[in-house]
Tab-separated table of C-alpha atoms in Angstrom:
chain	number	residue	atom	x	y	z
A	1	MET	CA	37.793	183.223	-1.660
A	2	GLN	CA	35.454	185.298	-0.085
A	3	LYS	CA	32.263	186.842	-2.191
A	4	LEU	CA	29.267	188.979	-2.171
A	5	VAL	CA	26.182	187.935	-3.196
A	6	ILE	CA	23.150	190.386	-4.014
A	7	HIS	CA	19.715	190.275	-4.782
A	8	GLY	CA	18.864	193.723	-6.615
A	9	GLY	CA	15.791	196.044	-6.737
A	10	LYS	CA	15.525	196.954	-2.312
A	11	LYS	CA	15.009	200.476	-2.145
A	12	LEU	CA	17.485	200.898	0.938
A	13	GLN	CA	15.214	202.601	4.364
A	14	GLY	CA	15.914	203.056	7.321
A	15	GLU	CA	19.780	204.935	9.172
A	16	ILE	CA	22.622	202.931	9.901
A	17	SER	CA	25.302	204.367	11.515
A	18	ILE	CA	29.040	205.417	9.599
A	19	SER	CA	32.328	204.516	10.580
A	20	GLY	CA	35.923	206.518	11.306
A	21	ALA	CA	37.283	207.540	7.741
A	22	LYS	CA	40.325	204.560	7.212
A	23	ASN	CA	42.347	208.059	5.647
A	24	ALA	CA	42.227	209.861	8.846
A	25	ALA	CA	43.025	206.979	11.021
A	26	LEU	CA	46.158	205.499	9.254
A	27	PRO	CA	47.827	208.937	9.140
A	28	LEU	CA	46.997	209.888	12.756
A	29	LEU	CA	48.399	206.336	13.520
A	30	CYS	CA	51.545	206.634	12.448
A	31	THR	CA	51.814	209.880	14.997
A	32	SER	CA	51.974	207.876	18.033
A	33	LEU	CA	55.936	207.282	17.139
A	34	LEU	CA	56.169	211.341	16.822
A	35	THR	CA	56.372	211.037	20.732
A	36	ALA	CA	57.297	209.100	24.135
A	37	GLU	CA	54.086	209.822	25.199
A	38	PRO	CA	51.263	207.045	24.864
A	39	LEU	CA	48.222	208.144	22.381
A	40	ILE	CA	44.751	206.994	22.786
A	41	LEU	CA	42.763	207.572	19.702
A	42	HIS	CA	38.491	206.480	18.923
A	43	ASN	CA	36.722	205.416	17.195
A	44	ILE	CA	39.227	203.897	14.615
A	45	PRO	CA	37.080	201.904	12.290
A	46	GLN	CA	37.563	197.637	12.046
A	47	LEU	CA	39.269	197.608	8.624
A	48	LYS	CA	42.268	195.321	7.138
A	49	ASP	CA	43.952	198.181	6.282
A	50	VAL	CA	44.291	199.267	10.128
A	51	THR	CA	44.511	196.186	10.825
A	52	THR	CA	47.699	195.988	8.502
A	53	MET	CA	48.915	199.183	9.828
A	54	LEU	CA	49.048	198.495	13.725
A	55	ALA	CA	51.033	194.942	12.571
A	56	LEU	CA	54.012	197.618	11.281
A	57	LEU	CA	53.609	199.704	13.762
A	58	LYS	CA	54.211	196.251	16.696
A	59	GLN	CA	56.974	195.842	14.856
A	60	ILE	CA	58.523	198.646	14.952
A	61	GLY	CA	58.000	198.701	18.528
A	62	VAL	CA	55.055	201.073	19.540
A	63	SER	CA	52.687	199.260	22.344
A	64	ILE	CA	49.478	198.873	21.902
A	65	LEU	CA	46.258	198.074	23.493
A	66	ALA	CA	42.968	198.349	21.908
A	67	ASN	CA	39.189	197.242	22.714
A	68	ASP	CA	36.310	196.720	20.885
A	69	ASN	CA	34.964	199.464	20.769
A	70	GLY	CA	37.676	201.329	17.964
A	71	THR	CA	39.414	202.901	21.227
A	72	ALA	CA	43.906	202.088	21.549
A	73	GLU	CA	46.668	203.213	23.600
A	74	LEU	CA	49.258	203.471	21.425
A	75	SER	CA	52.981	204.142	22.945
A	76	ALA	CA	55.965	205.086	21.027
A	77	THR	CA	58.581	204.868	23.908
A	78	HIS	CA	60.775	202.559	22.132
A	79	ILE	CA	61.063	202.405	18.848
A	80	THR	CA	63.114	199.020	18.548
A	81	ASP	CA	62.944	199.243	14.509
A	82	PRO	CA	62.518	202.353	12.599
A	83	SER	CA	61.715	200.005	8.612
A	84	ALA	CA	59.112	199.051	6.713
A	85	SER	CA	59.429	195.370	4.818
A	86	TYR	CA	57.834	193.881	1.504
A	87	ASP	CA	55.421	192.369	3.394
A	88	MET	CA	54.428	195.301	5.318
A	89	VAL	CA	54.529	197.211	2.769
A	90	LYS	CA	52.817	195.907	-0.323
A	91	THR	CA	49.515	195.724	-0.014
A	92	MET	CA	48.409	198.659	1.260
A	93	ARG	CA	51.095	202.564	0.207
A	94	ALA	CA	49.876	203.802	3.747
A	95	ALA	CA	52.896	202.338	4.720
A	96	ILE	CA	54.969	205.119	3.646
A	97	LEU	CA	52.994	207.364	6.263
A	98	VAL	CA	55.638	206.210	8.695
A	99	LEU	CA	58.275	207.347	7.304
A	100	GLY	CA	58.803	211.026	8.007
A	101	PRO	CA	57.333	210.553	11.698
A	102	LEU	CA	60.800	207.730	12.342
A	103	LEU	CA	63.167	210.243	10.223
A	104	ALA	CA	61.848	213.074	12.581
A	105	ARG	CA	61.556	210.735	15.661
A	106	THR	CA	65.441	208.599	15.696
A	107	GLY	CA	66.844	209.799	12.597
A	108	GLN	CA	66.928	207.164	9.932
A	109	ALA	CA	64.197	205.087	8.203
A	110	TYR	CA	64.522	202.199	5.766
A	111	ILE	CA	60.785	201.536	3.535
A	112	SER	CA	59.700	199.030	1.574
A	113	LEU	CA	57.597	201.182	-1.705
A	114	PRO	CA	54.513	200.643	-1.359
A	115	GLY	CA	52.415	198.772	-2.596
A	116	GLY	CA	48.372	198.987	-2.586
A	117	CYS	CA	45.429	199.387	-5.360
A	118	ALA	CA	46.429	199.589	-8.805
A	119	ILE	CA	44.291	202.444	-9.149
A	120	GLY	CA	48.285	204.364	-10.683
A	121	VAL	CA	51.303	205.644	-10.644
A	122	ARG	CA	50.487	207.677	-7.200
A	123	PRO	CA	54.863	208.246	-6.948
A	124	VAL	CA	56.561	208.752	-3.529
A	125	ASP	CA	59.207	211.472	-5.473
A	126	GLN	CA	56.562	214.620	-3.458
A	127	HIS	CA	57.564	213.110	-0.593
A	128	ILE	CA	61.335	212.374	-0.932
A	129	LYS	CA	61.339	215.376	-2.742
A	130	GLY	CA	61.168	217.405	0.920
A	131	LEU	CA	62.116	215.163	2.847
A	132	GLN	CA	65.346	216.253	1.352
A	133	ALA	CA	64.361	219.857	1.319
A	134	MET	CA	65.088	219.155	5.424
A	135	GLY	CA	68.508	217.855	4.890
A	136	ALA	CA	67.740	214.021	5.118
A	137	GLU	CA	69.624	211.867	3.118
A	138	ILE	CA	67.497	209.534	0.747
A	139	SER	CA	68.711	207.178	-1.035
A	140	ILE	CA	66.384	203.938	-3.279
A	141	GLU	CA	68.601	200.813	-2.543
A	142	GLN	CA	66.359	197.033	-4.186
A	143	GLY	CA	63.124	197.803	-4.221
A	144	TYR	CA	63.944	200.340	-0.423
A	145	ILE	CA	64.180	204.209	0.715
A	146	ARG	CA	66.510	204.378	2.721
A	147	ALA	CA	66.931	207.926	4.052
A	148	GLN	CA	69.009	209.652	7.481
A	149	ALA	CA	69.032	212.647	9.231
A	150	ASP	CA	70.414	213.996	12.346
A	151	ARG	CA	67.792	216.581	13.102
A	152	LEU	CA	65.994	216.848	10.402
A	153	ALA	CA	66.150	221.753	9.235
A	154	GLY	CA	63.044	223.226	8.638
A	155	ALA	CA	62.375	223.866	5.348
A	156	HIS	CA	60.080	226.081	1.985
A	157	ILE	CA	58.477	223.850	-0.276
A	158	VAL	CA	56.544	223.288	-3.042
A	159	MET	CA	54.895	220.321	-3.861
A	160	ASP	CA	54.680	220.018	-8.109
A	161	MET	CA	50.899	218.351	-7.313
A	162	VAL	CA	48.724	218.294	-4.379
A	163	THR	CA	49.465	214.734	-2.388
A	164	VAL	CA	47.664	214.264	0.096
A	165	THR	CA	49.828	211.870	1.607
A	166	GLY	CA	53.238	213.813	0.788
A	167	THR	CA	51.526	216.515	2.907
A	168	GLU	CA	50.855	214.302	5.836
A	169	ASN	CA	54.565	213.316	5.812
A	170	LEU	CA	55.571	216.056	5.287
A	171	MET	CA	53.473	217.796	8.168
A	172	MET	CA	54.926	215.165	10.525
A	173	ALA	CA	58.663	214.966	9.580
A	174	ALA	CA	58.443	219.317	9.531
A	175	THR	CA	56.805	218.349	13.769
A	176	LEU	CA	60.164	217.672	15.219
A	177	ALA	CA	62.095	218.966	12.802
A	178	SER	CA	64.458	222.586	13.837
A	179	GLY	CA	62.882	225.635	12.262
A	180	THR	CA	60.303	227.146	9.733
A	181	THR	CA	58.569	224.889	7.479
A	182	VAL	CA	56.288	226.124	4.755
A	183	LEU	CA	54.131	223.157	2.621
A	184	GLU	CA	52.557	224.737	-0.316
A	185	ASN	CA	50.395	223.761	-2.377
A	186	ALA	CA	49.482	221.503	-0.052
A	187	ALA	CA	46.393	219.316	0.436
A	188	ARG	CA	43.671	220.082	2.172
A	189	GLU	CA	41.027	217.221	2.887
A	190	PRO	CA	39.333	216.820	5.737
A	191	GLU	CA	41.587	214.311	7.192
A	192	VAL	CA	43.872	215.896	6.634
A	193	ASN	CA	43.516	219.063	8.332
A	194	ASP	CA	42.002	216.050	11.573
A	195	LEU	CA	45.631	215.143	11.054
A	196	ALA	CA	46.724	218.264	12.201
A	197	ASN	CA	44.572	219.260	14.507
A	198	CYS	CA	46.204	216.023	16.565
A	199	LEU	CA	49.224	217.018	15.796
A	200	ILE	CA	48.201	220.739	17.562
A	201	ASN	CA	47.069	218.881	20.122
A	202	MET	CA	50.315	217.126	21.046
A	203	GLY	CA	51.980	220.176	20.788
A	204	ALA	CA	53.296	220.713	17.073
A	205	LYS	CA	52.415	224.339	16.017
A	206	ILE	CA	50.643	224.944	12.703
A	207	ASP	CA	49.220	227.423	11.300
A	208	GLY	CA	47.004	227.393	7.592
A	209	VAL	CA	44.828	224.327	9.082
A	210	GLY	CA	43.054	223.630	6.002
A	211	SER	CA	44.327	225.956	2.646
A	212	ASN	CA	46.745	225.219	0.753
A	213	THR	CA	50.348	226.997	2.532
A	214	ILE	CA	50.820	224.571	5.804
A	215	VAL	CA	53.853	225.988	7.826
A	216	ILE	CA	54.426	224.552	10.484
A	217	GLU	CA	57.200	225.563	13.331
A	218	GLY	CA	59.754	223.167	15.099
A	219	VAL	CA	59.164	222.120	18.872
A	220	ASN	CA	61.827	220.065	20.655
A	221	GLN	CA	59.269	216.764	21.472
A	222	LEU	CA	55.537	216.302	20.897
A	223	HIS	CA	53.964	214.898	24.264
A	224	GLY	CA	50.988	212.669	24.103
A	225	CYS	CA	47.292	213.055	23.705
A	226	SER	CA	43.374	212.311	22.782
A	227	HIS	CA	42.161	212.374	19.791
A	228	ALA	CA	38.636	210.838	18.133
A	229	VAL	CA	39.262	209.478	14.406
A	230	MET	CA	36.737	211.773	12.095
A	231	PRO	CA	33.749	210.243	10.606
A	232	ASP	CA	34.210	208.878	7.319
A	233	ARG	CA	33.206	211.177	4.512
A	234	ILE	CA	33.798	207.940	0.718
A	235	GLU	CA	31.846	205.581	3.712
A	236	THR	CA	28.714	208.256	3.785
A	237	GLY	CA	29.503	209.252	0.257
A	238	THR	CA	28.722	205.598	-0.798
A	239	PHE	CA	26.067	204.707	1.238
A	240	LEU	CA	23.792	208.121	0.069
A	241	THR	CA	24.988	207.260	-3.644
A	242	ALA	CA	23.396	203.770	-2.829
A	243	ALA	CA	20.543	204.997	-1.569
A	244	THR	CA	20.110	207.895	-4.502
A	245	ALA	CA	20.639	204.728	-7.708
A	246	CYS	CA	18.546	202.264	-5.241
A	247	GLY	CA	14.952	205.024	-4.446
A	248	GLY	CA	14.319	204.699	-0.602
A	249	ASP	CA	14.381	206.688	2.716
A	250	ILE	CA	17.883	207.105	4.703
A	251	THR	CA	19.596	208.575	7.339
A	252	LEU	CA	23.308	208.407	8.553
A	253	THR	CA	23.946	208.962	12.374
A	254	GLN	CA	27.882	209.839	13.251
A	255	THR	CA	28.856	211.664	10.309
A	256	CYS	CA	29.552	214.801	9.317
A	257	ALA	CA	28.503	216.993	6.197
A	258	ASP	CA	30.810	219.295	6.088
A	259	THR	CA	32.746	216.890	4.235
A	260	LEU	CA	31.105	216.394	1.972
A	261	ASP	CA	29.785	219.412	-0.171
A	262	VAL	CA	30.519	218.480	-3.680
A	263	VAL	CA	28.861	214.575	-3.512
A	264	LEU	CA	25.043	216.465	-1.878
A	265	GLU	CA	24.545	218.973	-4.644
A	266	LYS	CA	24.902	216.680	-7.158
A	267	LEU	CA	22.827	214.212	-5.084
A	268	VAL	CA	20.901	216.714	-5.429
A	269	GLU	CA	20.885	217.932	-9.033
A	270	THR	CA	20.329	213.939	-9.687
A	271	GLY	CA	16.598	214.292	-7.867
A	272	ALA	CA	17.991	213.210	-4.215
A	273	GLU	CA	16.510	215.284	-1.261
A	274	ILE	CA	18.518	215.737	2.025
A	275	GLU	CA	18.560	217.522	5.387
A	276	THR	CA	21.452	218.038	7.738
A	277	GLY	CA	22.229	218.247	11.201
A	278	THR	CA	25.516	218.480	12.525
A	279	ASP	CA	25.984	214.687	13.065
A	280	TRP	CA	23.094	213.430	10.601
A	281	VAL	CA	22.497	213.158	7.476
A	282	HIS	CA	18.599	212.659	5.684
A	283	LEU	CA	18.681	211.659	1.946
A	284	ARG	CA	14.919	210.728	0.235
A	285	MET	CA	14.608	209.834	-2.772
A	286	ARG	CA	11.597	209.463	-4.682
A	287	LYS	CA	12.196	208.749	-8.433
A	288	ARG	CA	14.328	207.408	-11.520
A	289	PRO	CA	18.293	209.697	-10.948
A	290	GLN	CA	19.000	212.453	-13.057
A	291	ALA	CA	22.449	211.844	-14.309
A	292	ILE	CA	24.757	214.032	-13.267
A	293	ASN	CA	27.923	215.324	-14.901
A	294	LEU	CA	31.213	215.222	-13.106
A	295	ARG	CA	35.366	215.935	-12.816
A	296	THR	CA	37.699	214.777	-10.063
A	297	ALA	CA	39.859	216.744	-7.949
A	298	PRO	CA	41.262	217.244	-5.344
A	299	TYR	CA	39.550	218.820	-2.682
A	300	PRO	CA	36.846	221.201	-2.037
A	301	ALA	CA	35.897	218.621	-5.540
A	302	PHE	CA	34.882	216.135	-6.399
A	303	PRO	CA	36.509	212.884	-4.856
A	304	THR	CA	38.043	210.608	-7.109
A	305	ASP	CA	37.490	208.095	-4.060
A	306	MET	CA	33.615	208.387	-5.248
A	307	GLN	CA	34.132	208.980	-9.200
A	308	ALA	CA	32.804	204.392	-9.062
A	309	GLN	CA	30.034	204.952	-7.090
A	310	PHE	CA	28.397	207.517	-8.963
A	311	MET	CA	29.186	205.790	-12.661
A	312	ALA	CA	27.200	203.066	-11.496
A	313	LEU	CA	24.730	205.351	-10.103
A	314	ASN	CA	25.265	207.087	-13.753
A	315	CYS	CA	24.431	203.311	-15.323
A	316	ILE	CA	20.843	203.269	-14.482
A	317	ALA	CA	19.498	207.124	-14.141
A	318	GLU	CA	18.082	208.651	-17.173
A	319	GLY	CA	19.691	210.551	-19.659
A	320	THR	CA	23.760	210.530	-20.479
A	321	ALA	CA	26.611	211.808	-18.037
A	322	VAL	CA	30.193	212.605	-18.635
A	323	ILE	CA	32.581	211.226	-16.445
A	324	THR	CA	36.161	212.620	-16.623
A	325	GLU	CA	39.368	211.359	-13.891
A	326	THR	CA	42.084	213.319	-13.656
A	327	ILE	CA	44.003	212.379	-10.285
A	328	PHE	CA	44.165	208.500	-11.058
A	329	GLU	CA	45.156	207.734	-14.976
A	330	ASN	CA	44.148	203.476	-14.009
A	331	ARG	CA	40.626	204.921	-12.709
A	332	PHE	CA	37.881	203.388	-15.368
A	333	MET	CA	38.760	200.134	-15.038
A	334	HIS	CA	35.726	198.940	-13.829
A	335	VAL	CA	34.124	199.673	-16.920
A	336	GLN	CA	34.340	196.359	-18.402
A	337	GLU	CA	32.628	194.286	-14.491
A	338	LEU	CA	29.866	196.973	-15.305
A	339	LYS	CA	29.159	196.106	-19.171
A	340	ARG	CA	28.872	193.057	-17.897
A	341	LEU	CA	25.382	193.510	-15.840
A	342	ASN	CA	24.190	194.884	-18.912
A	343	ALA	CA	25.110	199.426	-18.702
A	344	ASP	CA	26.173	201.144	-21.637
A	345	ILE	CA	29.468	203.042	-21.336
A	346	GLN	CA	32.125	204.382	-23.203
A	347	VAL	CA	35.563	205.144	-22.535
A	348	GLU	CA	38.154	207.919	-23.875
A	349	GLY	CA	40.927	209.059	-22.069
A	350	ASN	CA	40.777	209.459	-19.035
A	351	THR	CA	36.809	210.713	-20.646
A	352	ALA	CA	33.347	207.973	-19.560
A	353	ILE	CA	30.314	208.523	-21.264
A	354	VAL	CA	27.728	206.370	-19.601
A	355	HIS	CA	24.427	205.891	-21.280
A	356	GLY	CA	21.747	205.853	-18.803
A	357	VAL	CA	19.757	202.468	-19.235
A	358	PRO	CA	16.131	201.767	-17.698
A	359	GLN	CA	17.533	198.116	-16.231
A	360	LEU	CA	20.848	196.000	-15.010
A	361	ASP	CA	20.476	193.210	-15.213
A	362	GLY	CA	22.365	190.054	-12.876
A	363	ALA	CA	26.061	188.892	-13.267
A	364	ASN	CA	29.212	188.173	-12.071
A	365	VAL	CA	31.760	190.206	-11.143
A	366	MET	CA	35.274	190.657	-10.737
A	367	ALA	CA	35.911	194.662	-8.125
A	368	THR	CA	39.672	195.611	-9.562
A	369	ASP	CA	39.722	197.523	-6.096
A	370	LEU	CA	38.003	199.282	-3.306
A	371	ARG	CA	36.556	202.131	-4.395
A	372	ALA	CA	36.138	199.908	-6.975
A	373	SER	CA	34.008	196.798	-5.285
A	374	ALA	CA	31.946	199.791	-4.261
A	375	CYS	CA	30.407	201.123	-7.119
A	376	LEU	CA	30.303	197.360	-7.714
A	377	ILE	CA	27.521	196.466	-4.536
A	378	ILE	CA	25.347	199.394	-5.889
A	379	ALA	CA	25.168	198.651	-9.093
A	380	GLY	CA	23.944	195.074	-8.054
A	381	LEU	CA	21.576	196.485	-5.516
A	382	VAL	CA	20.086	197.947	-8.629
A	383	ALA	CA	20.210	195.476	-10.894
A	384	GLN	CA	17.563	192.801	-12.241
A	385	GLY	CA	18.760	188.858	-10.612
A	386	GLU	CA	21.530	187.709	-8.830
A	387	THR	CA	24.860	189.465	-8.297
A	388	THR	CA	28.586	188.110	-7.371
A	389	VAL	CA	31.563	190.398	-6.536
A	390	ASP	CA	33.950	188.363	-6.440
A	391	ARG	CA	37.279	189.751	-5.360
A	392	ILE	CA	36.559	191.364	-2.100
A	393	TYR	CA	39.543	191.554	-0.126
A	394	HIS	CA	39.286	195.006	-1.750
A	395	LEU	CA	36.367	196.057	-0.587
A	396	ASP	CA	37.434	195.145	3.569
A	397	ARG	CA	40.493	197.685	3.044
A	398	GLY	CA	37.564	200.265	3.627
A	399	TYR	CA	34.336	199.660	4.696
A	400	GLU	CA	33.162	198.184	7.776
A	401	GLN	CA	30.789	195.784	7.597
A	402	ILE	CA	29.107	197.183	4.978
A	403	GLU	CA	26.613	194.281	3.869
A	404	LEU	CA	25.619	193.744	7.234
A	405	LYS	CA	25.004	197.633	7.560
A	406	LEU	CA	23.380	197.574	3.401
A	407	ALA	CA	21.472	194.196	4.968
A	408	GLN	CA	20.809	196.480	7.680
A	409	LEU	CA	18.689	199.327	4.789
A	410	GLY	CA	16.924	196.538	3.732
A	411	ALA	CA	19.397	194.953	0.692
A	412	GLN	CA	19.234	191.062	0.350
A	413	ILE	CA	22.543	190.910	0.559
A	414	LYS	CA	24.884	187.793	1.963
A	415	ARG	CA	29.089	187.497	2.411
A	416	VAL	CA	30.091	183.720	0.950
A	417	ARG	CA	32.970	181.929	0.277
């Protein structure tokens, strides 16, 4: 099993480019199921989850021509198998995103209940409830969702909770439904907006993009288009947090600061100096960071996908920080691993109290999920001595060559078996 070995204490300096967003690429790939015409996507990141999604789409019947430059042409002229097996879905929750498009395009779908990181329950009941409101007949059989509909019909859907994949699934399904669909309490994440913009380029009629009420007027068919995946705001935030923790001077290119307002504000609170442009962010950190409190919540508030990285930062900050996690109930599993590095953290329910210490000490740690992997890397980068991060297969699901990019910035990090 592969591991990362880190020798900490190095400041990060230099320039790297940011990859396309995993959380945007996965639903965008699924839009290929909505049309018989070719869909061309650019800036696709080379990640395990993307590879899994491409394999799933091929199994369904999508023809895919991909190159090493992040461009792929997907053609779903003939959907031969509108299903997703457990073997394909168990490592990636985003596989549920084929449900809505398959049901809208073919009138049927047979999808395994999803897996992925063990950070919480993350139920799919909002997906099912919304599709049923649109006229689908849905049953759960032996761990699979079986769905049928002659043609979906527009409906007024109020989601009980904000769900990104639920919003995306229902929005994709509604593009080919008869009549108008209104999604209330919809997710506002930039990745949802990226999906909506691609669907509009394919001929969908969508209003309210970026708000919590999205209105979709169904059309008879969609056409192909060319679309570039948005930059990964979580990758951007991860590198900025690492540089804040380690100190140094870095520039990130091919990114978008506008999708990271609250993260940048929090980094400035720690003492970081930040400048931004249309497609770049520059960060300089000259001193020990100040501890900062944070509370996760749906966009535009602080993202749950950045909570673990900021916890690593707070571990070596001056002062005490209170971190409250409101999205996932199991997203503090990295705490015990941080304690192995000499971090001072107490957990009370969904709140972690982090007392900053002057120094972390290198140790062997184990990643429990995708963002915990990034958290432990940041902790290893600031720790004295050697840190080994095990079970990094989680990392490859969401970060493209993170150790090579960190090495470009001067980190002493390598992948070993």
